[in-house]
Short mmCIF file of C-alpha atoms in Angstrom, two decimals:
data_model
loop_
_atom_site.label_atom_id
_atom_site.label_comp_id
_atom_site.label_asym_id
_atom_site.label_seq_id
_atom_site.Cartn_x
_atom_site.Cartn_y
_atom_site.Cartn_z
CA UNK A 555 -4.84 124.58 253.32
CA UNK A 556 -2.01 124.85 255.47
CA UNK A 557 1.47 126.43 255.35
CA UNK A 558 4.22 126.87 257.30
CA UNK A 559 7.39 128.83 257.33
CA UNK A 560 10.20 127.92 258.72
CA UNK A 561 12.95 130.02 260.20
CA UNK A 562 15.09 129.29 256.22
CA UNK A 563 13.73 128.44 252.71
CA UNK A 564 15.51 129.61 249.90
CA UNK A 565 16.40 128.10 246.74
CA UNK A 566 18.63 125.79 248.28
CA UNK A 567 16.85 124.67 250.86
CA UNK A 568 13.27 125.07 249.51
CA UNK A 569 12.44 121.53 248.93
CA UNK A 570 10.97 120.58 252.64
CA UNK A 571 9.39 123.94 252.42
CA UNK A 572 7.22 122.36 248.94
CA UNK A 573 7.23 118.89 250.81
CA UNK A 574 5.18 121.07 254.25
CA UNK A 575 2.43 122.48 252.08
CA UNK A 576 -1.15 121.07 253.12
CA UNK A 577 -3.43 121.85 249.57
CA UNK A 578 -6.33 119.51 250.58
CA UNK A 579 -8.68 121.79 252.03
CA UNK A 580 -9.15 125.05 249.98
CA UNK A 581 -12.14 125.92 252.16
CA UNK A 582 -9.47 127.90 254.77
CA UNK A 583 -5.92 128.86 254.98
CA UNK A 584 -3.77 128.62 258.09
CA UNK A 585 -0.44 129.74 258.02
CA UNK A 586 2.22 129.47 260.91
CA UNK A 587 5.83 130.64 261.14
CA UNK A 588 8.66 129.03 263.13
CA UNK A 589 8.64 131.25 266.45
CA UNK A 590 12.05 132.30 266.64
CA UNK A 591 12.91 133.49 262.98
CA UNK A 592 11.74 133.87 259.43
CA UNK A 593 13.70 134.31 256.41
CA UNK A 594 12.46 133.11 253.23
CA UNK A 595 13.02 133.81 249.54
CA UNK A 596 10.22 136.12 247.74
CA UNK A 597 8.95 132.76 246.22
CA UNK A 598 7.51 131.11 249.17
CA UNK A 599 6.06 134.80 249.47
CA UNK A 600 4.33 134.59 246.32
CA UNK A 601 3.25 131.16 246.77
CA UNK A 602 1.41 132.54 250.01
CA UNK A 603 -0.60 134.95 248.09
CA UNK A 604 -1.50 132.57 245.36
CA UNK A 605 -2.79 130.46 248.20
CA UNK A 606 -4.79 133.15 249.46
CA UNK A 607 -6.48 133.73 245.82
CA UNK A 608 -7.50 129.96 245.99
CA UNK A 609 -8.83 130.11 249.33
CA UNK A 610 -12.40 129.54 248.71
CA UNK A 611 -14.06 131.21 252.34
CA UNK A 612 -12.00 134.12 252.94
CA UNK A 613 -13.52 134.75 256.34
CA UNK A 614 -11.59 131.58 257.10
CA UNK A 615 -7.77 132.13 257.45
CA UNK A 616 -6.03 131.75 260.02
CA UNK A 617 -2.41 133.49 260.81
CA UNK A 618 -0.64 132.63 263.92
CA UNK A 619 0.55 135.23 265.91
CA UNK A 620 4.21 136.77 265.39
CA UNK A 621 6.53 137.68 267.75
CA UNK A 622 9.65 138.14 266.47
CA UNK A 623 10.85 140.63 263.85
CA UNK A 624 10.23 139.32 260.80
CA UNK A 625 6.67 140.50 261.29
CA UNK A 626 7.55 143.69 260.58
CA UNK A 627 9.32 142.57 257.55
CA UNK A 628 6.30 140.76 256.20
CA UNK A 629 4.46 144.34 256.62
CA UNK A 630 6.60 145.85 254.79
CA UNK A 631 6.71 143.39 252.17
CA UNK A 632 2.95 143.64 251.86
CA UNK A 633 1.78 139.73 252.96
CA UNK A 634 -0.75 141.23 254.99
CA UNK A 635 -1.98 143.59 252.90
CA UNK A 636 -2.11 140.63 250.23
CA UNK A 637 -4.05 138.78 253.20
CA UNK A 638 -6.31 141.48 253.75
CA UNK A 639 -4.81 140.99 257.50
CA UNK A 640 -4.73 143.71 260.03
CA UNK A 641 -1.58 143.05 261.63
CA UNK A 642 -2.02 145.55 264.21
CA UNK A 643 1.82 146.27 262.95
CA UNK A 644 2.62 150.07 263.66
CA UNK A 645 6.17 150.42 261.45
CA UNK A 646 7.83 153.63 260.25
CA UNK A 647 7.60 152.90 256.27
CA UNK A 648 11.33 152.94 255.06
CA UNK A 649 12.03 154.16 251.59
CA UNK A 650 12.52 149.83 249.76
CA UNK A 651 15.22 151.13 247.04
CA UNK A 652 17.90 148.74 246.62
CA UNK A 653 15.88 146.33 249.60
CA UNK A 654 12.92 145.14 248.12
CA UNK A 655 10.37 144.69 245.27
CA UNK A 656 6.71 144.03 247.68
CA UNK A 657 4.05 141.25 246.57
CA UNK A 658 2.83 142.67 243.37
CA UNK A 659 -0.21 141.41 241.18
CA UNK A 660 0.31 141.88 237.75
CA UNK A 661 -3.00 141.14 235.46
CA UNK A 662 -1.74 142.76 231.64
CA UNK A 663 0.80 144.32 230.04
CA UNK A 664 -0.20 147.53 230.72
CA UNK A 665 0.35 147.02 234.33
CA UNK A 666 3.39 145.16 233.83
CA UNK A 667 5.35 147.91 231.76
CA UNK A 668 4.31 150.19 234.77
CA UNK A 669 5.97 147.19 237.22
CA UNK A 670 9.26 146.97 235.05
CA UNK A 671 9.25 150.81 235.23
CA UNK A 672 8.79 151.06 239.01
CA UNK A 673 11.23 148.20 240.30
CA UNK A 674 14.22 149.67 238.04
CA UNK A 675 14.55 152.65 240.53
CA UNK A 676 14.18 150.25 243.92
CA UNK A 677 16.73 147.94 242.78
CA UNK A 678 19.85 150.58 242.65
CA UNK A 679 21.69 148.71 240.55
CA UNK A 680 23.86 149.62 237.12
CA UNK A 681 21.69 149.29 233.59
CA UNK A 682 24.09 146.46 232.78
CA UNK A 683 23.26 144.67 236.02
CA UNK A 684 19.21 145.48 235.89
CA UNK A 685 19.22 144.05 232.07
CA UNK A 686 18.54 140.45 233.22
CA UNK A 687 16.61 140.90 236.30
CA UNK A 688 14.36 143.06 233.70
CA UNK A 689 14.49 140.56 230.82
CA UNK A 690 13.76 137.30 233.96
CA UNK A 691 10.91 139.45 234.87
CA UNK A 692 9.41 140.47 231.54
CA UNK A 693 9.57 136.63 230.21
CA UNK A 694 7.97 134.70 233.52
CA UNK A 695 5.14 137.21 233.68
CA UNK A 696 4.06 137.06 230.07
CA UNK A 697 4.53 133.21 230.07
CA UNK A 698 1.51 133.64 232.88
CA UNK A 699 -0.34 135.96 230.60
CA UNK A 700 0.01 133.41 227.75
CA UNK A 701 0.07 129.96 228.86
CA UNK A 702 -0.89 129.98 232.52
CA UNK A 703 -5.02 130.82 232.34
CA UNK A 704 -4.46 132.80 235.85
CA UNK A 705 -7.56 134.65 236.84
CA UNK A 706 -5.37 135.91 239.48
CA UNK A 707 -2.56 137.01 237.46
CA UNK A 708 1.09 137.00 238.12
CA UNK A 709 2.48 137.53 241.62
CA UNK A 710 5.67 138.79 241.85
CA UNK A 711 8.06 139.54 244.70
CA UNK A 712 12.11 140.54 244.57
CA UNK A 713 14.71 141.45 247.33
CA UNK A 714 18.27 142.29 247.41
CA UNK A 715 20.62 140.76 249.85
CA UNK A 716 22.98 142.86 250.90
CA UNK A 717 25.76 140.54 252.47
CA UNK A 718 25.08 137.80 249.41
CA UNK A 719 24.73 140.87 246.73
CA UNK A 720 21.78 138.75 245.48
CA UNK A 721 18.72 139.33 243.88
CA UNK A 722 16.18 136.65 244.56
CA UNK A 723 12.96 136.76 242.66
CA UNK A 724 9.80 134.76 242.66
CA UNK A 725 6.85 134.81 240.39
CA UNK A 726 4.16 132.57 240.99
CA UNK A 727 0.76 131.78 239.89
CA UNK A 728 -2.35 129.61 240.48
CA UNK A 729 -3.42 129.09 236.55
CA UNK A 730 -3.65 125.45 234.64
CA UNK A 731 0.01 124.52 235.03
CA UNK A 732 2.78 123.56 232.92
CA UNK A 733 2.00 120.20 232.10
CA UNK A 734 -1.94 121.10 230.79
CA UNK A 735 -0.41 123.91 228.44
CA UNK A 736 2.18 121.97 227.05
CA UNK A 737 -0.71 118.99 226.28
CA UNK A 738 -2.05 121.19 224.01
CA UNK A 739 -0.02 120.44 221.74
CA UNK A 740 2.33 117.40 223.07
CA UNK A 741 1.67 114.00 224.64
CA UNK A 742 2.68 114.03 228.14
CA UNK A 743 2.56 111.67 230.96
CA UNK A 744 3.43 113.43 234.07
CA UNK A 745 4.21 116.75 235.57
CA UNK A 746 8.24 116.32 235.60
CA UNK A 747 8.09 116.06 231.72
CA UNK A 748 6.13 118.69 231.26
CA UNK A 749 8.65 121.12 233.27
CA UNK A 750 11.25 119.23 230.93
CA UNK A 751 9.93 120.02 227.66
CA UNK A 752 8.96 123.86 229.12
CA UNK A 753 12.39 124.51 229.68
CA UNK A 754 13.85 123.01 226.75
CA UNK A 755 14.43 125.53 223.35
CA UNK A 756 11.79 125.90 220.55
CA UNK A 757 9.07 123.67 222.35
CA UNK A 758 5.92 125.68 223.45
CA UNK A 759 2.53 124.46 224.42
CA UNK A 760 0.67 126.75 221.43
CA UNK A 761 1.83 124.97 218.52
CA UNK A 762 3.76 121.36 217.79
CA UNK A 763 6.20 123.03 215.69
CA UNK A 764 9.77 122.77 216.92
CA UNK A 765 10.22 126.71 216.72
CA UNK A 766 7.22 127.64 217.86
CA UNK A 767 4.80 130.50 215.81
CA UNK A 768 4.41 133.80 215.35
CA UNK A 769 4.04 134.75 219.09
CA UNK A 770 6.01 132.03 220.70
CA UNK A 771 9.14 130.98 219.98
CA UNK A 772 9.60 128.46 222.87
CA UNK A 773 12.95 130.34 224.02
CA UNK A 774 11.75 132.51 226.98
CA UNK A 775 12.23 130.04 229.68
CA UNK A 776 15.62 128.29 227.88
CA UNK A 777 17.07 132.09 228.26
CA UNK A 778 15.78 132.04 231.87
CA UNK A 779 17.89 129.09 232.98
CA UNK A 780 20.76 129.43 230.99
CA UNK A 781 20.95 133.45 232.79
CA UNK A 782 20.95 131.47 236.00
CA UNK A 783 23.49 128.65 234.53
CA UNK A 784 26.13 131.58 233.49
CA UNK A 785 25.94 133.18 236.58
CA UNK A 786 26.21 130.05 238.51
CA UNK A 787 22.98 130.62 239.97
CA UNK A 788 19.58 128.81 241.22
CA UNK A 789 16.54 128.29 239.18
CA UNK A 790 13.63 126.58 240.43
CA UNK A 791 10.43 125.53 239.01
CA UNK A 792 7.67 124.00 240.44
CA UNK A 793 4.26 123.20 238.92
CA UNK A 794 1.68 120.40 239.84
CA UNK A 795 3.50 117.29 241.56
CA UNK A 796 7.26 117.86 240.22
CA UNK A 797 9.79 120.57 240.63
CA UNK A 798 12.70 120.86 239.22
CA UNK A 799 15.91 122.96 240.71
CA UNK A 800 18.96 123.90 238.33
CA UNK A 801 21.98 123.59 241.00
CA UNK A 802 24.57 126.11 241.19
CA UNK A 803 27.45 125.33 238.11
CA UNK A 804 30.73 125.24 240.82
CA UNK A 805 33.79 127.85 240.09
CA UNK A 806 35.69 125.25 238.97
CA UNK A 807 33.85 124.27 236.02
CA UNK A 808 35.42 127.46 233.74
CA UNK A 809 33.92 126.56 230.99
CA UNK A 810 29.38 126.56 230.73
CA UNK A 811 27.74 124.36 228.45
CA UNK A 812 23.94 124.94 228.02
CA UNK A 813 22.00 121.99 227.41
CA UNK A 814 18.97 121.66 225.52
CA UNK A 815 17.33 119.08 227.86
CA UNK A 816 17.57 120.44 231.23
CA UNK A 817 17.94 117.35 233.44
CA UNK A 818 21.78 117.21 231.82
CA UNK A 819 22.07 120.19 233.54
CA UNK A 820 23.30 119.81 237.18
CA UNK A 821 20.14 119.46 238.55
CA UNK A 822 17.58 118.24 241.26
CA UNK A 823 14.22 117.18 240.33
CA UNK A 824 11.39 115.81 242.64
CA UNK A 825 7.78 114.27 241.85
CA UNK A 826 4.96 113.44 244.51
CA UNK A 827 5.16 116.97 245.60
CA UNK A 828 1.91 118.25 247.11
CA UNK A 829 -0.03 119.34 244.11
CA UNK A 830 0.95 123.06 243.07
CA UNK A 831 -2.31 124.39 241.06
CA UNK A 832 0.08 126.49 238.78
CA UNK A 833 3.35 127.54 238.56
CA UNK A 834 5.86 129.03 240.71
CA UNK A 835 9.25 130.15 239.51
CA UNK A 836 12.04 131.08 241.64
CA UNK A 837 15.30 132.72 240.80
CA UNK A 838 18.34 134.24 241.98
CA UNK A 839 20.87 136.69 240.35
CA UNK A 840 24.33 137.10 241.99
CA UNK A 841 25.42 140.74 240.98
CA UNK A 842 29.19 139.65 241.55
CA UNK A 843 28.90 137.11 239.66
CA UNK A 844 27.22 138.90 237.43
CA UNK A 845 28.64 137.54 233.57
CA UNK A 846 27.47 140.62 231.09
CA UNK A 847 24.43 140.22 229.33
CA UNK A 848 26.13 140.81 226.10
CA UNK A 849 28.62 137.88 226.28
CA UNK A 850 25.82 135.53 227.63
CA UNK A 851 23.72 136.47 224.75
CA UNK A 852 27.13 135.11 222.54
CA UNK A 853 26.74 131.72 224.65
CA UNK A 854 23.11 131.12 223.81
CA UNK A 855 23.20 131.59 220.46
CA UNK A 856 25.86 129.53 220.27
CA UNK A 857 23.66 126.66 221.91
CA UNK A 858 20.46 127.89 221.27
CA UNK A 859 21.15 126.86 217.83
CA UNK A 860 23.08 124.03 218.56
CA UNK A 861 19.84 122.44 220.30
CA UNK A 862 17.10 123.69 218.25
CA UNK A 863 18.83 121.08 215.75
CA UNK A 864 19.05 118.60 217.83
CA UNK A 865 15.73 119.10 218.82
CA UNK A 866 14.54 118.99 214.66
CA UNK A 867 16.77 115.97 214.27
CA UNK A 868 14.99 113.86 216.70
CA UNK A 869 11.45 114.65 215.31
CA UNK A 870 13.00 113.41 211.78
CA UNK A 871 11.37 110.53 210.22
CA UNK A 872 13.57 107.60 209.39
CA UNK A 873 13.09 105.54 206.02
CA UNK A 874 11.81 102.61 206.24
CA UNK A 875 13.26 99.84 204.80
CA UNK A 876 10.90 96.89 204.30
CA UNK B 1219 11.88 153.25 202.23
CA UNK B 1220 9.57 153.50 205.37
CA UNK B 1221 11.78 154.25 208.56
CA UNK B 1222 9.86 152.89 212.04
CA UNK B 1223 10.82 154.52 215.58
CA UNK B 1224 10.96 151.80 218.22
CA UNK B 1225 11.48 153.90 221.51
CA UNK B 1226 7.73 155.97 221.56
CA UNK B 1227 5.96 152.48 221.11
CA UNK B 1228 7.92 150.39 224.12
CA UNK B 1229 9.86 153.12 226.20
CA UNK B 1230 13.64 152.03 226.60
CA UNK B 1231 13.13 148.35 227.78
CA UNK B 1232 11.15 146.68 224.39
CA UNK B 1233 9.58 143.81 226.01
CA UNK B 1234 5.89 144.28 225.10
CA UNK B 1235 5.49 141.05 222.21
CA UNK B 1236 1.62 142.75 221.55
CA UNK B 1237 3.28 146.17 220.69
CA UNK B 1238 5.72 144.08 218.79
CA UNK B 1239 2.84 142.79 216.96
CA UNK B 1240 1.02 145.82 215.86
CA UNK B 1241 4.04 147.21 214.91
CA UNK B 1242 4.57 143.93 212.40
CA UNK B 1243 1.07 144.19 210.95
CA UNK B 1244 0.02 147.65 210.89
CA UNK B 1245 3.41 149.31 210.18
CA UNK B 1246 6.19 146.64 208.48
CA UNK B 1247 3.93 144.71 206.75
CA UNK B 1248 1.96 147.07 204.80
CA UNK B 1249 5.17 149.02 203.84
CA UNK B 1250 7.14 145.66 202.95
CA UNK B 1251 4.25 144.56 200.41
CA UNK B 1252 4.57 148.10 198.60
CA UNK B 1253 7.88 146.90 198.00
CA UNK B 1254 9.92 149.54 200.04
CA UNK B 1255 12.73 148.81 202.82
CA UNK B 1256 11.74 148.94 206.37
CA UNK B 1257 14.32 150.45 208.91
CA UNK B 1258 13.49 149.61 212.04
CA UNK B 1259 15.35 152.55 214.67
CA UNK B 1260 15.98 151.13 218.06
CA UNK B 1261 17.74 154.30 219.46
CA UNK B 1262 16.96 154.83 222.83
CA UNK B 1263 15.75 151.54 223.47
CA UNK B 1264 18.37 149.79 225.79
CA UNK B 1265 17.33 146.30 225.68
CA UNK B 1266 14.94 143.55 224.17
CA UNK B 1267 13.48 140.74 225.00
CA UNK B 1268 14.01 137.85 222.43
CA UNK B 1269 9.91 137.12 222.76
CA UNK B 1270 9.33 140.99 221.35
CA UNK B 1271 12.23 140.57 218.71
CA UNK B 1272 10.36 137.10 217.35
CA UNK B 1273 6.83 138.45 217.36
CA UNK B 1274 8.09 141.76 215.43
CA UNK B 1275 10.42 140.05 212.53
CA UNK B 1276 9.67 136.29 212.73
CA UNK B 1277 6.29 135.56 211.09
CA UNK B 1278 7.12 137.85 208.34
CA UNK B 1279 10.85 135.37 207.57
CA UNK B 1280 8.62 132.88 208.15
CA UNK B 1281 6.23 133.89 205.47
CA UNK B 1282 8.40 135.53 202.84
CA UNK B 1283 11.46 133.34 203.30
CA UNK B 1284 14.81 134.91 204.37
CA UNK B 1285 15.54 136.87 201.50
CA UNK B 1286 13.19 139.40 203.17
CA UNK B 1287 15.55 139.96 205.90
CA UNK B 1288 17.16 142.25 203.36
CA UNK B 1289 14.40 144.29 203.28
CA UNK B 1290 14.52 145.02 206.97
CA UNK B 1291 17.39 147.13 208.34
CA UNK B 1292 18.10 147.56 212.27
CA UNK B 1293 19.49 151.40 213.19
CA UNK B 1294 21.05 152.78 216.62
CA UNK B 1295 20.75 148.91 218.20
CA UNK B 1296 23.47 148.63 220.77
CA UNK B 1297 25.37 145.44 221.25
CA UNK B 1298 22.45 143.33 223.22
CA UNK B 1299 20.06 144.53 220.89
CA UNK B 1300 22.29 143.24 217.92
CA UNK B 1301 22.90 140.21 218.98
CA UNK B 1302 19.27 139.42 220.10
CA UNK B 1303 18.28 140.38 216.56
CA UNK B 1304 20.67 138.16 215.64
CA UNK B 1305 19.38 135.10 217.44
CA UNK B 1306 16.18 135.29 215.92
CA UNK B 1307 16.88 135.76 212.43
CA UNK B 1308 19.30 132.73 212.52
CA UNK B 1309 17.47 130.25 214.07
CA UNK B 1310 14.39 131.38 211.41
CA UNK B 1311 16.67 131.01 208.27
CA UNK B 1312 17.11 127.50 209.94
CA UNK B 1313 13.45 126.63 210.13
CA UNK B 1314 12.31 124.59 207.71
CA UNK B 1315 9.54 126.67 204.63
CA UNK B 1316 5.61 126.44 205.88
CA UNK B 1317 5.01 126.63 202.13
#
């Protein structure tokens, strides 16, 4: 496998970053960097590491030599830890509150409870602010503990832009996909769909009851978006040959509707990727921007509701008149 | 009348849905089938996760139809907590009976 980073790929500007990725050999990984800078969102991170768990001989990667700074950043960040690299990299270890979150496994909820606990303090930001990077967090990961099949877990990775006041988060992992959970219980012909019916409220791969069951109510993901959608914020999700990318809502759209199927939304979507073994979820929370957590709770119940109906109304059998 | 703590089982961010769950079956359901109310005390518990509020409350709507839902009582929840609470048991008293 190969992968390169170039010298941007965030959210934005992530799709030739997907497009670059060589999967075919899982014998080795290579990565290289563009020479003269790096800056990437924690994402592309995360999908590093869950290349590195695939990597079948691990005597067999391959990292090109880095010159420029953002070696020292991908120290600190722990990618060659994850790597089991020795990056020769002598660096004075900075305190990461209010920088950075570094490349975390998370295997159970045990360990996760003790993540959620930990980042809280690095992120330096107001309990009213930390609510949804908290409840973004707590939903992707168990998603992977419950759907995804990961024997690698979830990998997580944040950071906090200072001159964007933005917390970007990825969380990635290298389980059975979206589209093979959701046929568990629906029909479905390709990977796009599958991220469709993922994302849209009270449809979850455990059960084909619009609502889902005891443990699963289908919502997790819907709540994901629509936290992005109010803040005007990207959400990206990519999983076997599709991705899909909810676009930023523009200031001058006051008022935010929250659709039930997400390609209404103002989207991007993309199939004939190179094939993602998994999922990998990337999102990004403006802090000024920030709408409170309270008042976008008010929104999605308004919709949530609004859609689970719809969603009940199409399943309804029509009489048939013969 | 059988009052349940929240905070020592899931700390001030209740996101854990199998803590949810052995809360629901070892705790709320026993008590509801003796016939008693069930208060449920969020105080010092900041915030929820919808997924832990539907694997506490919504099998047992689910199961014993809405009318349970007076049976349950929510203390010290803050305004997120509320209205996640809130969420859930609306969109179960709009599911259709299992039975």
């Amino acid at each position: 496998m190969k992968i390169h980073l170039p010298n941007s790929a965030f959210l934005g500007n992530i799709d030739p970053f997907f497009n670059s990725i060589d999967i075919d050999d899982s014998s080795s990984l290579e990565i290289t960097f563009n020479e003269k800078w790096v800056s990437v969102h924690p994402i592309v991170l995360c999908m590093i590491s869950a290349l590195w768990f695939s990597t079948k001989n691990k005597s067999n990667l391959k990292i090109q030599t880095l010159e420029t700074k953002s070696k020292n950043y991908f120290e600190r960040i722990g990618l060659f830890k994850i790597l089991g690299y020795d990056s020769c990299i002598n660096i004075v270890e900075h305190d990461p509150s209010g920088r950075f979150i570094p490349i975390t496994i998370v295997k159970n909820s045990d360990e996760l409870n003790n993540f959620i606990k930990d980042m809280i303090p690095l992120l330096h930001q107001e309990p009213e602010q930390v609510n949804p990077i908290k409840y973004v967090i707590s939903e992707l990961v168990r998603n992977v503990f419950e759907h995804s099949k990961s024997n690698s877990g979830a990998i997580i990775s944040a950071q906090y832009y200072k001159k964007s006041n933005t917390i970007r988060i990825g969380v990635v992992d290298n389980g059975i996909g979206i589209k093979e959970a959701i046929s568990k219980s629906y029909y479905i012909e390709s990977d796009i769909d599958a991220i469709k019916m993922a994302l849209t409220p009270g449809i979850t791969g455990t059960t084909t009851n619009i609502g889902g069951t005891e443990f699963n109510a289908g919502a997790g993901l819907f709540f994901i978006k629509s936290i992005a959608k109010v803040n005007r914020d990207f959400f990206v999700m990519y999983s076997g040959d599709a991705m899909y990318k909810l676009l930023r809502t523009p200031a001058k759209n006051k008022k935010i509707i929250l659709y039930s199927d997400p390609f209404n939304d103002k989207c991007s979507k993309k199939e004939n990727l190179p094939y993602w073994q998994g999922t990998a979820v990337g999102i990004d929370i403006c802090l000024d921007r920030h709408q409170a957590f309270d008042q976008l709770l008010d929104l999605i119940k308004k919709s949530y509701r609004k859609n689970r109906n719809e969603q009940k109304k199409k399943r309804f059998k029509k009489p048939r008149f013969i | 009348m059988k009052e349940i703590e929240i905070f020592p089982k899931t700390g001030n961010f209740a996101e854990n849905k199998d803590v949810a769950r052995e809360l629901r079956i070892t705790e709320i359901i026993p008590a509801l089938e003796k016939h008693q109310v069930v208060i449920l005390d969020f105080s010092e518990v900041d915030s929820a996760t919808q997924s832990f509020i539907h694997a506490l409350i919504s099998d047992i709507i689910r199961k014993e139809g809405y009318e349970i839902i007076d049976r349950l009582n929510f203390k010290n929840c803050n305004d997120t907590i509320k209205k996640i609470i809130t969420i859930v048991t609306d969109y179960m008293q709009e599911e259709e009976p299992t039975v």
